[in-house]
PDB file of C-alpha atoms in Angstrom:
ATOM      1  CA  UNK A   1       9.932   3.348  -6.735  1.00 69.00           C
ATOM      2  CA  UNK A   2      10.296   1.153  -3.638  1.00 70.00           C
ATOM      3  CA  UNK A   3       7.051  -0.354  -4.104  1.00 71.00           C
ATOM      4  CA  UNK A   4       7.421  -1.047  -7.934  1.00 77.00           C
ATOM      5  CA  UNK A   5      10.627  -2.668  -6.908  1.00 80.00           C
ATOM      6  CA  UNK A   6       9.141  -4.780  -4.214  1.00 78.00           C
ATOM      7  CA  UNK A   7       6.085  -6.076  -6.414  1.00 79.00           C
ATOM      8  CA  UNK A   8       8.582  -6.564  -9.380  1.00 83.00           C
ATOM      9  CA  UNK A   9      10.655  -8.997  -6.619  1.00 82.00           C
ATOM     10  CA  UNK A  10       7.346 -10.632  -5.881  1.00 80.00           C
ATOM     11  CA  UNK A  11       5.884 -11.553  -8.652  1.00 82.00           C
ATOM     12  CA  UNK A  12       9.056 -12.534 -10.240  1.00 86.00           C
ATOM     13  CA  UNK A  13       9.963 -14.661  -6.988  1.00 86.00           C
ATOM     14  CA  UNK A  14       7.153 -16.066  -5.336  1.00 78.00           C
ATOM     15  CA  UNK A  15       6.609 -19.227  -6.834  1.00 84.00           C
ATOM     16  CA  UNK A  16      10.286 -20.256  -5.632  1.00 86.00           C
ATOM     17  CA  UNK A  17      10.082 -19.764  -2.427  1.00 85.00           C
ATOM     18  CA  UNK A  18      10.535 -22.754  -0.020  1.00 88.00           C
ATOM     19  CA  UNK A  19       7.175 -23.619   2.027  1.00 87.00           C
ATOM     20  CA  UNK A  20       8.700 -23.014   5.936  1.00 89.00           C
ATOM     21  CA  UNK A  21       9.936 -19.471   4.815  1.00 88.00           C
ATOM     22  CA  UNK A  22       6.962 -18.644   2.936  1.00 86.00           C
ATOM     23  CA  UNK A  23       5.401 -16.607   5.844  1.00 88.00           C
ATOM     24  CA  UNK A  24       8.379 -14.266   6.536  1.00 89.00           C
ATOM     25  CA  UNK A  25       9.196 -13.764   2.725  1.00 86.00           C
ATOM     26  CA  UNK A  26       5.326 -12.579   2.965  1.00 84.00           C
ATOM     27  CA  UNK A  27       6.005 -10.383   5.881  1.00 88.00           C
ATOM     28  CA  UNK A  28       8.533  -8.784   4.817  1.00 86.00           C
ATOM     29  CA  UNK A  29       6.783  -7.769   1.288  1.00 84.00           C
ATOM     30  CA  UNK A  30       3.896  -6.569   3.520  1.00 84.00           C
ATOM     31  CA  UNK A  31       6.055  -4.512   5.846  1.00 86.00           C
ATOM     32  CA  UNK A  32       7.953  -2.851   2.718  1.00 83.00           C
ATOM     33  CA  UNK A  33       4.617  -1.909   1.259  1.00 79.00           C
ATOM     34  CA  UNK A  34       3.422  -0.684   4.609  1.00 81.00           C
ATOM     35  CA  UNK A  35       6.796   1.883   4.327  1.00 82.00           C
ATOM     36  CA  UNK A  36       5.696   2.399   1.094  1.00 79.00           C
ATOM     37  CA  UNK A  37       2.153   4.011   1.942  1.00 76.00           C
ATOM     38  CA  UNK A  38       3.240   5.777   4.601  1.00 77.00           C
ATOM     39  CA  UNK A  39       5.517   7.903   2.559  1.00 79.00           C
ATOM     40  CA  UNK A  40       3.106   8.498   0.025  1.00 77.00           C
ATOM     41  CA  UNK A  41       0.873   9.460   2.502  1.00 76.00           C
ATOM     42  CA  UNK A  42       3.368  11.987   3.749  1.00 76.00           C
ATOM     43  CA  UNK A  43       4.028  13.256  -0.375  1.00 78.00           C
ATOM     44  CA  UNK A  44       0.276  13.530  -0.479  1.00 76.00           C
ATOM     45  CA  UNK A  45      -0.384  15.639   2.091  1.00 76.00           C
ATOM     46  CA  UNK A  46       2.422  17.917   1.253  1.00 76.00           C
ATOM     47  CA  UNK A  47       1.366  17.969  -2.023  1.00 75.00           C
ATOM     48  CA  UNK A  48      -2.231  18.319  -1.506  1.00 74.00           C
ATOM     49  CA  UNK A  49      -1.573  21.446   0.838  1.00 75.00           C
ATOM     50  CA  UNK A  50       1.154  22.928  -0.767  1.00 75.00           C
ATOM     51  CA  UNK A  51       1.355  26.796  -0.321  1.00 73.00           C
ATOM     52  CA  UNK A  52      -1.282  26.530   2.399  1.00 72.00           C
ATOM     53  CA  UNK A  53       0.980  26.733   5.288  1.00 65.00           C
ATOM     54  CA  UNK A  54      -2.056  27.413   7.703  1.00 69.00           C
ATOM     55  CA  UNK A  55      -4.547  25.303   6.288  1.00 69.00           C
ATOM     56  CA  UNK A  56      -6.419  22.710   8.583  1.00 70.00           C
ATOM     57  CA  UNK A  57      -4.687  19.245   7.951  1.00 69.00           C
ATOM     58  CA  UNK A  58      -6.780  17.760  10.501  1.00 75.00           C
ATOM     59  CA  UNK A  59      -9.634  16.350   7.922  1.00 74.00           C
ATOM     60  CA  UNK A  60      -7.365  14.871   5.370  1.00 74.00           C
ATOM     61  CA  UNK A  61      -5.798  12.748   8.545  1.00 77.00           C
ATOM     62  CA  UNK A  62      -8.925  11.854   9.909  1.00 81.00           C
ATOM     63  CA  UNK A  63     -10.014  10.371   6.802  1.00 80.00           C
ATOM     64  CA  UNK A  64      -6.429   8.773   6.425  1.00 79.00           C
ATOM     65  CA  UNK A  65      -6.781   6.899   9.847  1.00 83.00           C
ATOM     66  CA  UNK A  66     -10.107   5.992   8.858  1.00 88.00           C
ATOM     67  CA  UNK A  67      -9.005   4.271   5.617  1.00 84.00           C
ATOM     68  CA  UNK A  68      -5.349   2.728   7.575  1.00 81.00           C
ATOM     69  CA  UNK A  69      -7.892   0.920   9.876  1.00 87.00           C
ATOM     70  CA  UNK A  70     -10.751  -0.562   6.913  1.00 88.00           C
ATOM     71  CA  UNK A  71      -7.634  -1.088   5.401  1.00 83.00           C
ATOM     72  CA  UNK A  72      -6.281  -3.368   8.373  1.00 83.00           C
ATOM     73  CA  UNK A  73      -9.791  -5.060   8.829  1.00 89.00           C
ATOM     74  CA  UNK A  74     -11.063  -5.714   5.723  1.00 87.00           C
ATOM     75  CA  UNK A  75      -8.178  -7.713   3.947  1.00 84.00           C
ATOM     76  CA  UNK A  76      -7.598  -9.924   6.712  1.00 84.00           C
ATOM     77  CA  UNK A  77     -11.316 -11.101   7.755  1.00 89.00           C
ATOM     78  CA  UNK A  78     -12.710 -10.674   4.367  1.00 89.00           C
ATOM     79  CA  UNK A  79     -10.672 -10.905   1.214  1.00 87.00           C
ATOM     80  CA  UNK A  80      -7.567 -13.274   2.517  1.00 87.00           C
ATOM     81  CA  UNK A  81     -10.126 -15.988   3.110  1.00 90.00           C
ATOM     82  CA  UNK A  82     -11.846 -15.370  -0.249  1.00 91.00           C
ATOM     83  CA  UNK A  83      -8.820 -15.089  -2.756  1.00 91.00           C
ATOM     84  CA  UNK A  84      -5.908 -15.661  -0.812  1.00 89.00           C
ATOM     85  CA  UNK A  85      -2.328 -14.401   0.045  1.00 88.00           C
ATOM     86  CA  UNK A  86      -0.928 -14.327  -3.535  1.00 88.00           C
ATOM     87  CA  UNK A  87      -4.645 -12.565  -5.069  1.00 90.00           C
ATOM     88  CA  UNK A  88      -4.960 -10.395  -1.906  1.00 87.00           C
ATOM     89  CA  UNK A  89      -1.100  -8.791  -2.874  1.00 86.00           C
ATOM     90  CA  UNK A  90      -1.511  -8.610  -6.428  1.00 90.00           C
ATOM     91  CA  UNK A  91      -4.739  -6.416  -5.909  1.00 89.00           C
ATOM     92  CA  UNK A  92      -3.242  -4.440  -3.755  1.00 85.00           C
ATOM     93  CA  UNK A  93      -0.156  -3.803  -6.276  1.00 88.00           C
ATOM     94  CA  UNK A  94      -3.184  -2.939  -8.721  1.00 91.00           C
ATOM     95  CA  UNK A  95      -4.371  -0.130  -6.062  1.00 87.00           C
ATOM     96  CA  UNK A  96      -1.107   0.956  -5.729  1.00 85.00           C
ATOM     97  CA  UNK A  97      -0.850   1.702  -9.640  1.00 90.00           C
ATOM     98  CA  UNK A  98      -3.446   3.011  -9.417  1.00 90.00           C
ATOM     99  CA  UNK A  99      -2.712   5.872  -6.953  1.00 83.00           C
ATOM    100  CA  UNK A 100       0.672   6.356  -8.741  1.00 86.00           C
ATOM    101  CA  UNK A 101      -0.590   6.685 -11.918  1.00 89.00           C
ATOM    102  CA  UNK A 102      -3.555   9.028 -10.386  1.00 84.00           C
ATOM    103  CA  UNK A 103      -0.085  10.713  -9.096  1.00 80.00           C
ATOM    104  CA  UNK A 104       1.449  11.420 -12.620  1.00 85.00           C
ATOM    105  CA  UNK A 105      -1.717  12.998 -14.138  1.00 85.00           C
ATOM    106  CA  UNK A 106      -2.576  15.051 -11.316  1.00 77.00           C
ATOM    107  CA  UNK A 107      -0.896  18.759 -11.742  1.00 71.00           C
TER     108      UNK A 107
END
């Protein structure tokens, strides 16, 4: 819900936002999605291993800090310069519904 909130806030906002705070209003929408993840990181794994109190958990976190850092590396040198700030956070609202709506149909 925090993240639909957030991405509601930007789109609605982010055309009025005054040039010298542009940056920090940025920032912050980046950090709030960062909180975001991580939680639904947290619901995924709980989810994913529910009733398996033994099971291994190490896999699904290796392949979790191998997507946090191609997630950190590829946005900034690749797509930022290609479609910018405002096309860089809209596609990553569109991942985001995706995963939450991946979230609702999953049993």
């Amino acid at each position: 819900m925090l993240l639909l909130l957030a991405a509601g806030l930007l789109l609605l906002t982010y055309d009025n936002i005054l040039p010298r705070i542009a940056l920090y209003y940025h920032l912050l929408f980046l950090f709030t999605l960062a909180l975001g993840t991580g939680s639904l990181f947290v619901a995924a794994t709980g989810r994913y291993y529910f009733g398996r109190a033994n099971a291994n958990r190490g896999i699904g976190y290796g392949v979790e800090i191998l997507g946090s850092s191609l997630g950190a590396i590829l946005p900034v040198t690749v797509l930022l310069p290609m479609i910018g700030v405002d096309y860089l956070l809209i596609s990553l609202l569109a991942v985001l519904l995706c995963g939450l709506l991946g979230a609702f149909l999953t049993p």
